[in-house]
Short mmCIF file of C-alpha atoms in Angstrom, two decimals:
data_model
loop_
_atom_site.label_atom_id
_atom_site.label_comp_id
_atom_site.label_asym_id
_atom_site.label_seq_id
_atom_site.Cartn_x
_atom_site.Cartn_y
_atom_site.Cartn_z
CA MET E 1 72.69 78.92 79.94
CA GLN E 2 75.61 78.49 82.09
CA THR E 3 77.79 80.82 83.80
CA THR E 4 81.23 80.04 85.13
CA THR E 5 82.91 82.26 88.26
CA ARG E 6 85.67 82.09 90.68
CA THR E 7 85.97 82.81 94.29
CA ASP E 8 88.45 81.87 96.69
CA VAL E 9 86.57 79.47 98.98
CA ALA E 10 83.72 77.91 98.10
CA ILE E 11 81.84 76.61 101.10
CA LEU E 12 78.37 73.98 100.53
CA GLY E 13 75.62 74.73 102.88
CA GLY E 14 74.75 77.61 104.11
CA GLY E 15 73.49 76.51 107.40
CA LEU E 16 74.81 77.37 111.06
CA ALA E 17 78.48 75.98 110.42
CA GLY E 18 78.93 76.93 106.53
CA LEU E 19 77.46 80.67 107.24
CA THR E 20 79.46 81.50 110.75
CA LEU E 21 82.42 80.28 108.65
CA ALA E 22 81.75 82.21 105.64
CA LEU E 23 81.51 85.21 108.26
CA GLN E 24 84.54 84.04 110.12
CA LEU E 25 86.82 84.28 106.90
CA ARG E 26 85.11 87.80 105.88
CA GLN E 27 86.00 89.34 109.24
CA ARG E 28 89.51 88.10 109.23
CA ASP E 29 90.31 88.98 105.83
CA PRO E 30 87.94 90.92 103.87
CA ALA E 31 89.71 90.56 100.50
CA CYS E 32 88.84 86.78 100.52
CA ALA E 33 86.17 86.22 98.26
CA VAL E 34 83.55 83.63 99.71
CA THR E 35 80.47 81.77 97.88
CA VAL E 36 77.96 79.77 100.29
CA ILE E 37 75.86 77.55 98.17
CA GLU E 38 72.66 76.51 99.53
CA ARG E 39 69.77 74.25 99.10
CA ARG E 40 66.76 75.81 101.03
CA ALA E 41 65.74 79.08 99.99
CA HIS E 42 65.82 81.89 102.42
CA PRO E 43 64.18 83.51 104.45
CA VAL E 44 63.72 79.52 106.06
CA ARG E 45 60.89 79.52 108.27
CA GLU E 46 61.46 80.34 112.05
CA ALA E 47 61.53 77.28 114.42
CA ALA E 48 63.14 75.42 111.37
CA HIS E 49 63.72 71.49 111.99
CA LYS E 50 67.05 71.36 113.32
CA VAL E 51 68.82 70.05 116.09
CA GLY E 52 71.39 72.22 118.04
CA GLU E 53 69.24 74.78 119.67
CA SER E 54 71.36 75.15 122.93
CA THR E 55 74.83 76.55 123.22
CA VAL E 56 77.17 76.38 125.69
CA GLU E 57 80.41 77.91 126.65
CA ILE E 58 82.62 77.64 123.85
CA GLY E 59 80.18 77.89 120.99
CA ALA E 60 78.28 80.96 122.70
CA HIS E 61 81.76 82.31 123.09
CA TYR E 62 82.18 81.96 119.27
CA LEU E 63 78.86 83.48 118.12
CA ALA E 64 78.82 86.20 120.45
CA LYS E 65 82.44 87.37 120.85
CA VAL E 66 84.59 85.91 117.66
CA LEU E 67 81.93 86.64 115.30
CA GLY E 68 80.39 89.63 116.86
CA LEU E 69 76.76 88.64 117.22
CA GLU E 70 76.33 89.10 120.49
CA ALA E 71 73.50 92.11 120.27
CA HIS E 72 71.15 89.80 118.13
CA LEU E 73 71.88 86.85 120.65
CA GLU E 74 70.39 89.43 123.57
CA SER E 75 68.06 90.96 121.76
CA GLU E 76 66.45 87.80 119.53
CA GLN E 77 67.16 84.79 120.70
CA ILE E 78 66.96 83.95 124.33
CA ARG E 79 69.45 83.87 127.08
CA LYS E 80 69.61 80.51 128.76
CA PHE E 81 69.29 79.85 132.19
CA GLY E 82 71.78 76.87 131.94
CA PHE E 83 71.27 73.24 132.30
CA ARG E 84 68.87 71.90 134.49
CA PHE E 85 68.37 67.86 135.24
CA PHE E 86 65.08 66.69 136.54
CA PHE E 87 65.58 62.65 137.69
CA SER E 88 61.47 62.60 137.05
CA GLU E 89 61.32 58.83 135.81
CA GLY E 90 57.42 58.20 135.90
CA SER E 91 56.69 60.92 137.99
CA HIS E 92 53.46 62.97 137.86
CA ALA E 93 55.12 65.94 140.41
CA ILE E 94 58.25 67.45 139.36
CA ASP E 95 58.55 69.69 142.79
CA GLN E 96 58.92 66.38 144.22
CA CYS E 97 62.16 65.28 142.31
CA THR E 98 65.27 65.84 142.76
CA GLU E 99 67.11 68.86 140.47
CA LEU E 100 70.01 69.58 139.54
CA GLY E 101 70.86 73.36 137.97
CA VAL E 102 71.70 76.69 139.18
CA SER E 103 69.40 78.84 141.21
CA ARG E 104 71.07 81.69 139.74
CA LEU E 105 72.52 82.42 136.59
CA LEU E 106 76.33 81.66 136.16
CA PRO E 107 78.35 84.59 134.98
CA THR E 108 79.77 83.31 131.31
CA PRO E 109 76.43 83.72 129.04
CA SER E 110 74.69 81.12 126.48
CA TRP E 111 71.61 81.44 124.47
CA GLN E 112 68.49 79.38 123.09
CA ILE E 113 69.25 79.48 119.26
CA ASP E 114 66.21 79.55 117.13
CA ARG E 115 67.55 78.33 114.21
CA GLY E 116 65.52 79.41 111.73
CA ARG E 117 65.56 83.33 112.56
CA PHE E 118 69.30 82.95 113.11
CA GLU E 119 69.95 81.29 110.06
CA ASN E 120 68.18 84.02 108.65
CA PHE E 121 70.16 87.04 110.22
CA LEU E 122 73.52 85.12 109.30
CA GLY E 123 72.48 85.15 105.78
CA GLU E 124 71.65 88.77 105.89
CA ARG E 125 74.88 89.55 107.60
CA ALA E 126 76.88 87.26 105.60
CA ARG E 127 75.53 89.53 102.48
CA ALA E 128 76.23 92.57 104.21
CA LEU E 129 79.86 91.33 104.05
CA GLY E 130 80.22 90.67 100.74
CA VAL E 131 79.33 86.82 100.78
CA GLN E 132 78.12 85.70 97.67
CA PHE E 133 75.23 83.42 98.86
CA GLU E 134 73.68 81.31 96.55
CA ASP E 135 70.25 79.89 98.13
CA ALA E 136 67.61 77.55 96.58
CA ALA E 137 70.92 76.29 94.84
CA VAL E 138 71.33 72.40 94.46
CA VAL E 139 74.97 70.80 93.62
CA ARG E 140 74.93 68.84 90.92
CA GLU E 141 78.89 67.59 90.66
CA LEU E 142 81.95 68.02 92.44
CA THR E 143 85.23 67.91 90.44
CA MET E 144 88.25 67.82 93.50
CA ALA E 145 91.57 69.92 92.16
CA GLY E 146 94.01 67.11 93.83
CA ASP E 147 97.40 67.92 95.12
CA GLY E 148 98.03 70.46 92.32
CA ALA E 149 97.64 74.26 91.69
CA ASP E 150 94.21 73.67 90.09
CA ASP E 151 90.86 74.73 91.37
CA HIS E 152 88.47 72.47 92.64
CA VAL E 153 85.34 73.21 90.41
CA VAL E 154 81.40 73.06 91.25
CA ALA E 155 78.32 72.54 89.15
CA PHE E 156 75.06 73.91 90.85
CA GLU E 157 72.00 74.42 89.82
CA ARG E 158 69.57 77.54 90.67
CA ASP E 159 66.71 79.07 89.01
CA GLY E 160 66.39 76.32 86.11
CA ALA E 161 70.27 77.25 85.13
CA MET E 162 73.48 75.58 85.28
CA HIS E 163 76.41 77.27 86.84
CA THR E 164 80.12 76.44 87.29
CA LEU E 165 82.43 77.53 90.12
CA HIS E 166 85.83 77.46 90.29
CA SER E 167 87.45 78.03 93.78
CA ARG E 168 91.03 77.17 95.01
CA TRP E 169 89.38 75.91 98.71
CA LEU E 170 86.63 73.61 98.83
CA ILE E 171 84.68 73.33 102.09
CA ASP E 172 82.04 70.83 103.01
CA ALA E 173 79.25 72.66 106.11
CA SER E 174 76.28 70.53 104.31
CA GLY E 175 75.35 68.71 107.11
CA ARG E 176 74.58 64.79 107.07
CA ALA E 177 73.97 64.89 103.36
CA GLY E 178 77.94 65.01 103.61
CA LEU E 179 78.56 65.59 100.00
CA LEU E 180 82.36 65.44 100.81
CA LYS E 181 82.27 62.85 102.86
CA ARG E 182 80.26 60.54 100.61
CA LYS E 183 82.42 61.71 97.57
CA LEU E 184 85.45 60.83 99.34
CA ASP E 185 84.26 57.80 101.21
CA LEU E 186 84.81 59.38 104.79
CA ALA E 187 82.43 58.18 107.08
CA GLN E 188 83.28 56.47 110.08
CA PRO E 189 81.19 54.99 112.47
CA ASN E 190 81.49 55.10 116.53
CA ASP E 191 80.34 52.61 119.17
CA HIS E 192 77.88 54.91 121.05
CA ASP E 193 74.53 53.18 120.18
CA ALA E 194 72.13 56.12 120.71
CA ASN E 195 68.63 57.46 119.01
CA ALA E 196 67.08 60.45 119.19
CA VAL E 197 63.64 61.84 118.30
CA TRP E 198 62.22 65.08 118.45
CA TRP E 199 59.49 67.69 117.63
CA ARG E 200 58.28 71.21 117.79
CA VAL E 201 55.09 72.23 119.42
CA ASP E 202 53.58 75.86 119.56
CA GLY E 203 53.96 77.51 122.72
CA THR E 204 55.73 77.60 125.50
CA ILE E 205 56.22 74.71 127.92
CA ASP E 206 57.10 76.50 131.40
CA PRO E 207 58.10 73.61 134.06
CA ASN E 208 56.73 76.41 137.00
CA ALA E 209 53.01 75.60 135.87
CA TRP E 210 53.59 71.72 137.38
CA SER E 211 53.69 73.31 140.57
CA GLN E 212 51.83 75.31 143.12
CA ASP E 213 54.73 75.32 145.98
CA ALA E 214 55.72 78.75 146.30
CA GLY E 215 59.02 76.90 147.99
CA TRP E 216 59.87 75.48 144.87
CA LEU E 217 58.87 77.97 142.89
CA GLN E 218 61.40 80.34 144.83
CA ARG E 219 64.04 78.53 144.68
CA CYS E 220 65.65 80.42 141.58
CA ASP E 221 66.13 83.85 141.01
CA PRO E 222 64.80 84.44 138.51
CA PRO E 223 62.38 81.83 138.77
CA ASP E 224 62.58 81.06 135.19
CA ARG E 225 62.99 77.61 134.74
CA TRP E 226 61.64 77.30 131.38
CA ARG E 227 64.68 79.19 130.06
CA SER E 228 67.10 76.16 131.04
CA THR E 229 67.69 73.56 128.29
CA ASN E 230 65.20 71.06 130.95
CA HIS E 231 66.65 67.68 131.10
CA MET E 232 64.44 64.98 132.02
CA CYS E 233 66.28 62.06 133.04
CA GLY E 234 65.66 58.41 133.42
CA PRO E 235 67.48 55.17 133.50
CA GLY E 236 68.93 55.02 129.27
CA TYR E 237 67.52 58.23 128.45
CA TRP E 238 66.93 62.09 128.53
CA PHE E 239 64.44 63.96 127.58
CA TRP E 240 64.76 67.70 126.29
CA LEU E 241 62.74 70.70 126.74
CA ILE E 242 64.33 73.95 124.95
CA PRO E 243 62.20 77.16 124.56
CA LEU E 244 62.74 79.07 121.07
CA ALA E 245 62.22 82.93 120.29
CA SER E 246 59.67 82.22 118.10
CA GLY E 247 57.15 81.30 121.01
CA SER E 248 57.64 77.63 119.82
CA HIS E 249 59.13 75.02 122.02
CA SER E 250 61.55 72.13 120.82
CA LEU E 251 61.19 68.69 122.38
CA GLY E 252 63.08 65.45 122.25
CA ILE E 253 64.09 61.89 123.80
CA VAL E 254 67.14 61.14 123.26
CA CYS E 255 68.18 57.10 124.22
CA ASP E 256 70.08 54.22 124.26
CA ALA E 257 69.27 52.01 121.38
CA LYS E 258 69.23 48.91 123.54
CA MET E 259 67.68 50.29 126.59
CA HIS E 260 64.99 52.19 124.73
CA PRO E 261 64.65 50.99 121.07
CA LEU E 262 63.92 53.71 118.59
CA GLU E 263 60.88 51.57 117.40
CA THR E 264 58.95 52.20 120.50
CA MET E 265 58.91 56.20 119.89
CA ASN E 266 59.48 56.68 115.84
CA THR E 267 56.09 58.17 115.16
CA HIS E 268 54.93 61.26 117.50
CA ALA E 269 51.99 58.95 118.40
CA LYS E 270 54.56 56.63 120.11
CA ALA E 271 56.41 59.35 121.29
CA MET E 272 53.65 60.56 123.10
CA ASP E 273 52.78 57.23 124.64
CA TRP E 274 56.51 56.58 125.65
CA LEU E 275 56.33 59.90 127.45
CA ARG E 276 53.09 59.02 129.28
CA THR E 277 54.78 56.16 130.42
CA HIS E 278 58.34 57.74 131.32
CA GLN E 279 57.67 61.24 131.89
CA PRO E 280 53.52 61.50 132.16
CA GLN E 281 53.66 64.84 133.65
CA VAL E 282 55.29 66.43 130.28
CA ALA E 283 52.75 64.28 128.44
CA ALA E 284 49.88 65.67 129.75
CA THR E 285 50.74 69.07 129.17
CA LEU E 286 51.80 68.04 125.71
CA ASP E 287 48.40 66.81 125.35
CA ARG E 288 46.97 69.85 125.54
CA SER E 289 44.97 71.47 122.55
CA GLU E 290 47.31 74.95 122.41
CA HIS E 291 50.37 72.68 122.03
CA THR E 292 49.94 72.02 118.35
CA LEU E 293 52.32 69.78 116.64
CA GLN E 294 54.75 71.24 114.26
CA ASP E 295 57.04 68.81 112.94
CA PHE E 296 58.40 65.51 113.81
CA LEU E 297 61.89 63.80 112.90
CA PHE E 298 63.91 60.68 114.31
CA LEU E 299 67.54 59.42 113.75
CA ARG E 300 68.91 56.47 114.41
CA HIS E 301 72.26 56.12 115.78
CA PHE E 302 73.14 59.69 115.38
CA SER E 303 76.68 60.05 116.47
CA TYR E 304 79.39 59.32 113.93
CA GLY E 305 83.36 60.01 113.59
CA CYS E 306 84.75 60.80 110.34
CA LYS E 307 88.29 59.33 108.41
CA GLN E 308 89.16 62.97 107.81
CA VAL E 309 88.07 66.57 108.02
CA PHE E 310 91.06 68.91 106.47
CA SER E 311 93.27 68.10 104.02
CA ARG E 312 96.44 69.37 102.02
CA GLU E 313 94.66 69.51 99.02
CA ARG E 314 92.62 72.43 100.14
CA TRP E 315 89.39 71.03 101.55
CA ALA E 316 87.74 70.77 104.59
CA LEU E 317 84.62 69.45 106.63
CA THR E 318 82.83 71.49 109.21
CA GLY E 319 79.61 70.84 111.74
CA GLU E 320 77.95 67.39 111.26
CA ALA E 321 79.04 67.41 107.27
CA GLY E 322 82.33 65.98 109.28
CA LEU E 323 81.48 64.42 113.06
CA PHE E 324 78.69 64.35 115.41
CA LEU E 325 78.86 63.27 119.45
CA ASP E 326 76.02 63.84 121.35
CA PRO E 327 72.80 66.28 122.37
CA PHE E 328 73.23 66.07 126.03
CA TYR E 329 75.65 68.86 126.62
CA SER E 330 75.16 70.71 123.61
CA PRO E 331 78.56 70.35 121.92
CA GLY E 332 77.40 71.05 118.57
CA THR E 333 78.11 74.48 117.83
CA ASP E 334 81.18 74.25 120.14
CA PHE E 335 82.96 71.58 117.14
CA ILE E 336 81.72 74.08 114.45
CA ALA E 337 83.39 77.03 116.42
CA ILE E 338 86.42 74.69 116.53
CA GLY E 339 86.62 73.36 113.38
CA ASN E 340 85.97 76.95 111.39
CA THR E 341 88.85 78.25 113.49
CA TYR E 342 91.26 75.89 112.23
CA ILE E 343 90.03 76.21 108.48
CA CYS E 344 90.16 79.73 108.87
CA ASP E 345 93.69 79.67 110.09
CA LEU E 346 94.25 77.13 107.58
CA ILE E 347 92.95 79.46 104.73
CA GLY E 348 94.71 82.28 106.07
CA LYS E 349 98.12 80.75 106.23
CA ASP E 350 97.44 79.68 102.61
CA ARG E 351 96.86 83.21 101.15
CA ALA E 352 99.60 84.58 103.04
CA GLY E 353 101.79 82.82 100.94
CA THR E 354 102.66 80.28 104.31
CA ASP E 355 102.93 76.29 103.37
CA PHE E 356 99.69 75.55 105.55
CA ARG E 357 100.43 71.50 105.04
CA PRO E 358 102.20 70.97 107.76
CA TYR E 359 99.27 72.00 110.12
CA VAL E 360 96.81 70.40 108.62
CA ALA E 361 97.73 66.91 110.37
CA LEU E 362 98.82 68.75 113.69
CA TYR E 363 95.19 70.57 113.65
CA GLN E 364 93.26 67.34 112.76
CA GLN E 365 94.98 65.55 115.45
CA LEU E 366 94.06 67.96 117.76
CA TYR E 367 90.14 68.31 116.76
CA PHE E 368 90.08 64.24 116.84
CA SER E 369 91.47 64.40 120.18
CA PHE E 370 88.84 66.81 121.44
CA TYR E 371 86.47 64.49 119.44
CA GLU E 372 87.60 61.65 121.26
CA ASN E 373 87.66 62.62 124.60
CA THR E 374 84.21 63.93 124.74
CA LEU E 375 82.81 61.18 123.40
CA THR E 376 83.67 59.54 126.41
CA LEU E 377 81.07 61.90 128.78
CA TYR E 378 78.56 59.51 126.69
CA GLN E 379 79.35 56.48 125.34
CA ASP E 380 77.99 53.58 127.66
CA GLN E 381 76.64 56.51 130.19
CA TYR E 382 72.84 56.18 129.12
CA PRO E 383 72.21 53.62 132.19
CA LEU E 384 73.46 56.23 134.88
CA PHE E 385 71.21 58.84 133.60
CA GLY E 386 68.35 58.33 135.89
CA ASP E 387 70.61 57.62 139.06
CA GLU E 388 70.19 60.77 141.67
CA GLN E 389 73.20 59.59 143.36
CA VAL E 390 75.77 59.48 140.26
CA MET E 391 74.61 61.55 137.88
CA PRO E 392 75.22 64.85 139.84
CA VAL E 393 78.61 63.56 140.58
CA LYS E 394 79.21 63.32 136.76
CA VAL E 395 77.32 66.56 135.64
CA ILE E 396 79.90 68.24 138.05
CA TRP E 397 83.12 66.54 137.29
CA ASP E 398 82.28 66.85 133.14
CA TYR E 399 81.49 70.28 133.33
CA THR E 400 84.81 70.68 135.27
CA TYR E 401 86.62 68.94 132.56
CA TYR E 402 84.85 71.23 129.70
CA TRP E 403 86.09 74.57 131.89
CA SER E 404 89.42 73.45 132.83
CA LEU E 405 91.36 72.55 129.11
CA LEU E 406 89.51 73.21 125.80
CA THR E 407 87.41 76.23 126.94
CA PRO E 408 89.92 78.37 128.48
CA LEU E 409 91.97 77.32 125.40
CA PHE E 410 89.21 78.79 122.95
CA PHE E 411 88.22 81.58 125.03
CA ALA E 412 92.16 82.89 125.03
CA ASP E 413 92.26 82.36 120.63
CA ARG E 414 94.98 79.58 121.44
CA LEU E 415 93.44 76.57 119.68
CA THR E 416 96.54 77.13 117.27
CA SER E 417 99.10 78.10 119.10
CA MET E 418 101.84 75.66 119.05
CA ALA E 419 104.00 77.19 121.01
CA VAL E 420 101.01 77.03 123.93
CA LEU E 421 99.45 73.67 123.14
CA GLY E 422 103.14 72.20 123.30
CA ARG E 423 103.88 73.21 126.95
CA LEU E 424 100.13 71.58 127.70
CA ARG E 425 100.41 68.36 126.52
CA PRO E 426 101.37 66.95 129.66
CA ALA E 427 98.42 68.69 131.20
CA PHE E 428 95.96 67.29 128.51
CA THR E 429 97.74 64.15 128.96
CA GLU E 430 97.36 64.27 132.62
CA ALA E 431 93.56 65.35 132.18
CA SER E 432 92.53 62.66 129.33
CA ALA E 433 93.89 59.90 131.65
CA LEU E 434 91.92 60.99 135.08
CA ASN E 435 88.55 61.62 132.90
CA LEU E 436 88.94 58.06 131.05
CA ALA E 437 89.09 56.79 134.98
CA LEU E 438 86.59 58.41 135.95
CA GLN E 439 84.00 57.94 133.52
CA GLN E 440 84.91 53.94 134.43
CA LEU E 441 84.37 54.70 137.95
CA LEU E 442 81.21 56.47 137.60
CA ARG E 443 79.92 53.70 134.69
CA GLU E 444 80.92 51.21 137.62
CA TRP E 445 79.50 52.60 140.24
CA GLY E 446 75.77 53.67 138.63
CA ARG E 447 75.87 49.69 137.78
CA ARG E 448 76.35 48.69 141.47
CA ASN E 449 73.57 51.09 142.86
CA GLY E 450 71.12 49.37 140.41
CA ASP E 451 67.50 51.05 140.44
CA GLY E 452 68.72 53.28 143.59
CA ALA E 453 66.06 55.35 145.77
CA ALA E 454 64.35 57.93 144.89
CA SER E 455 65.47 61.11 147.39
CA GLY E 456 63.09 63.12 147.22
CA ALA E 457 62.25 66.84 146.37
CA ARG E 458 65.41 69.10 146.43
CA LEU E 459 67.64 71.48 144.71
CA LEU E 460 71.37 70.50 144.26
CA ASP E 461 72.54 74.05 143.57
CA GLN E 462 75.21 74.16 141.39
CA SER E 463 76.00 77.85 141.59
CA GLU E 464 76.37 77.47 145.66
CA ILE E 465 79.80 75.57 144.69
CA GLY E 466 82.36 78.23 144.92
CA TRP E 467 85.04 77.01 143.29
CA PHE E 468 82.40 76.05 140.40
CA ARG E 469 81.01 79.53 139.72
CA ALA E 470 84.86 80.87 139.84
CA MET E 471 85.46 78.47 137.13
CA ASN E 472 82.80 80.03 135.05
CA ALA E 473 83.67 83.39 135.89
CA ALA E 474 87.26 83.27 134.77
CA LEU E 475 86.42 81.85 131.35
CA ASP E 476 86.50 85.65 130.29
CA ASP E 477 89.73 86.97 131.60
CA VAL E 478 92.19 87.33 129.29
CA LEU E 479 95.57 85.72 130.07
CA ASP E 480 99.14 85.70 128.40
CA ASP E 481 100.86 82.51 127.40
CA ASP E 482 102.30 82.11 130.94
CA ALA E 483 99.50 82.77 132.94
CA LEU E 484 97.09 80.67 130.43
CA VAL E 485 99.31 78.27 131.00
CA ALA E 486 99.40 78.20 135.04
CA ARG E 487 96.04 78.64 134.88
CA ILE E 488 95.17 75.62 132.96
CA GLU E 489 97.90 73.69 135.05
CA ASP E 490 95.99 74.93 138.04
CA ASN E 491 92.64 73.42 136.71
CA VAL E 492 93.76 70.24 136.40
CA ALA E 493 95.29 70.10 139.78
CA ARG E 494 91.79 71.00 140.64
CA MET E 495 90.28 67.52 138.71
CA ARG E 496 93.07 66.07 140.59
CA TRP E 497 91.49 66.60 143.82
CA LEU E 498 88.03 66.53 142.40
CA ALA E 499 88.69 62.88 141.08
CA ALA E 500 90.09 61.95 144.73
CA GLU E 501 87.14 63.30 146.40
CA ILE E 502 84.92 61.12 143.91
CA LEU E 503 86.75 58.18 144.33
CA GLN E 504 86.39 58.31 148.03
CA HIS E 505 82.78 59.03 147.79
CA ALA E 506 82.08 55.64 145.60
CA ARG E 507 84.12 53.93 148.18
CA GLY E 508 81.67 54.90 150.80
CA ALA E 509 78.86 53.49 148.95
CA HIS E 510 80.81 50.47 147.59
CA ALA E 511 83.85 49.87 149.68
CA ASP E 512 85.39 47.52 147.45
CA ILE E 513 84.50 49.09 143.91
CA ASP E 514 87.60 49.12 141.50
CA ASP E 515 89.62 52.23 141.44
CA PHE E 516 90.40 51.81 137.56
CA GLY E 517 94.24 53.14 138.13
CA LEU E 518 92.81 56.51 139.85
CA THR E 519 94.95 55.46 142.74
CA THR E 520 98.17 55.86 140.76
CA LEU E 521 97.08 58.94 138.73
CA LEU E 522 96.13 60.29 141.88
CA GLY E 523 99.80 59.85 143.64
CA ASP E 524 100.02 62.09 146.75
CA ALA E 525 96.57 64.13 145.78
CA PRO E 526 96.19 66.36 148.62
CA ALA E 527 92.83 66.08 150.47
CA THR E 528 89.82 67.89 148.48
CA PRO E 529 88.31 70.84 149.94
CA ALA E 530 85.19 70.91 151.44
CA SER E 531 83.38 73.26 149.11
CA LEU E 532 82.43 70.34 146.63
CA ALA E 533 80.63 69.27 149.49
CA THR E 534 80.71 65.57 149.78
CA LEU E 535 77.85 66.88 152.30
CA TRP E 536 76.32 68.11 149.29
CA TYR E 537 75.90 64.62 148.21
CA ALA E 538 75.61 62.99 151.38
CA ASP E 539 71.37 63.02 151.43
CA ALA E 540 71.33 61.08 148.16
CA ALA E 541 73.69 58.33 149.41
#
């Protein structure tokens, strides 16, 4: 028996991207009929084998405020204690390593997400809002509508029966399966050549258990380093530790493909041998019997782009079905939030009888520019990751860039405001040029440093940088258009003086280092306030 039904929006994939889009559509327009087709049966197991467990400000705001899921995040997930970086290559004593992070929580929250638990919750929430959620369903055929008024047609199988679904809009949220990407030949590689392996184990890994030094243990208030997204850093790689609310711990090695070939870590046994060399203190903990292996997966060249993500023919791609950057700063949920917001706006305009087609190219240009600018934070930068002098500077710069432009724009719900975006074009152009030059400077600085010297036990405490903490706190400010434009222009001015200080500091280490055009870009930028503290980094020089 075959059934035929119709919906306004068909979403292929009921993971994080697809279910959050379904919720957002229904919350904006309860009359919009939404059907989600998901391959896996629900409920899924907790600690589901997916990357993307750590959220940062845009993604966290999207989940908590835009979708209204804050109560679940607070009660059923783990409040994140920021990013934390240990320069611990080859170390058996974490309390003797340089640590970069916050000693106290920053004002704007983010969470560690147990993807299995969260996607089960999203599925229940979607059904409660009237979404037709077809789990344990396999898409067998897609017929695209073209540029006319016809519907797209999805043929899928569920419980041994075939179903035909007609839909005005078709959204691919199928992750790396990329159902539309494959059908329409939209795959596009990029030049970020990095690989990853990751796995889960039973139990929580607490870095505090690796030290008996009372002073070191009391550096943080609360002393909950385990709640951070902990990055164990070395030349060409980083290793993540992320706690999950179900009582498991997520672990992963992410590395430059040329410096650490995937073949040295593409089984669990190889990965553990690799850790025994590069992060022996972590390996010794994971060798304990209580940390039973749950699963293991690897990806070669995990980063990629896409030729097109939004179409005048009423289809779109969101999440990993479209593009993927790098997990280092956890931008995955951010790009889901941004992509879903643009998709909702296009569908909303169409349903209101407004011609949405002129906006397709504009939104796609913006989305791709966000992707391309964010990619500069990672591409060719992995050799820096073990540099205790340059990497802390880079992290401060990268955060500042993130909080200066895209984050306040998203928090203020102005991603689709052409009037505001038009006024901000000069600020975005200047910030992009500054960032591109700074990333080249950082790369050259690290290359000249070579292996560098370890600086010993110290905490570079980001929460003690007054303007840095204030930037984070200001993200929730309610601003009208004029105030938002002024805020972002002020942020770019801060980027300018921060860039001037970083250039000065780099030249303090290497007097003849190229400025990569920064001197011209900075012009008469004023002297930097001492609050970023070149002094903060002085003992790393």
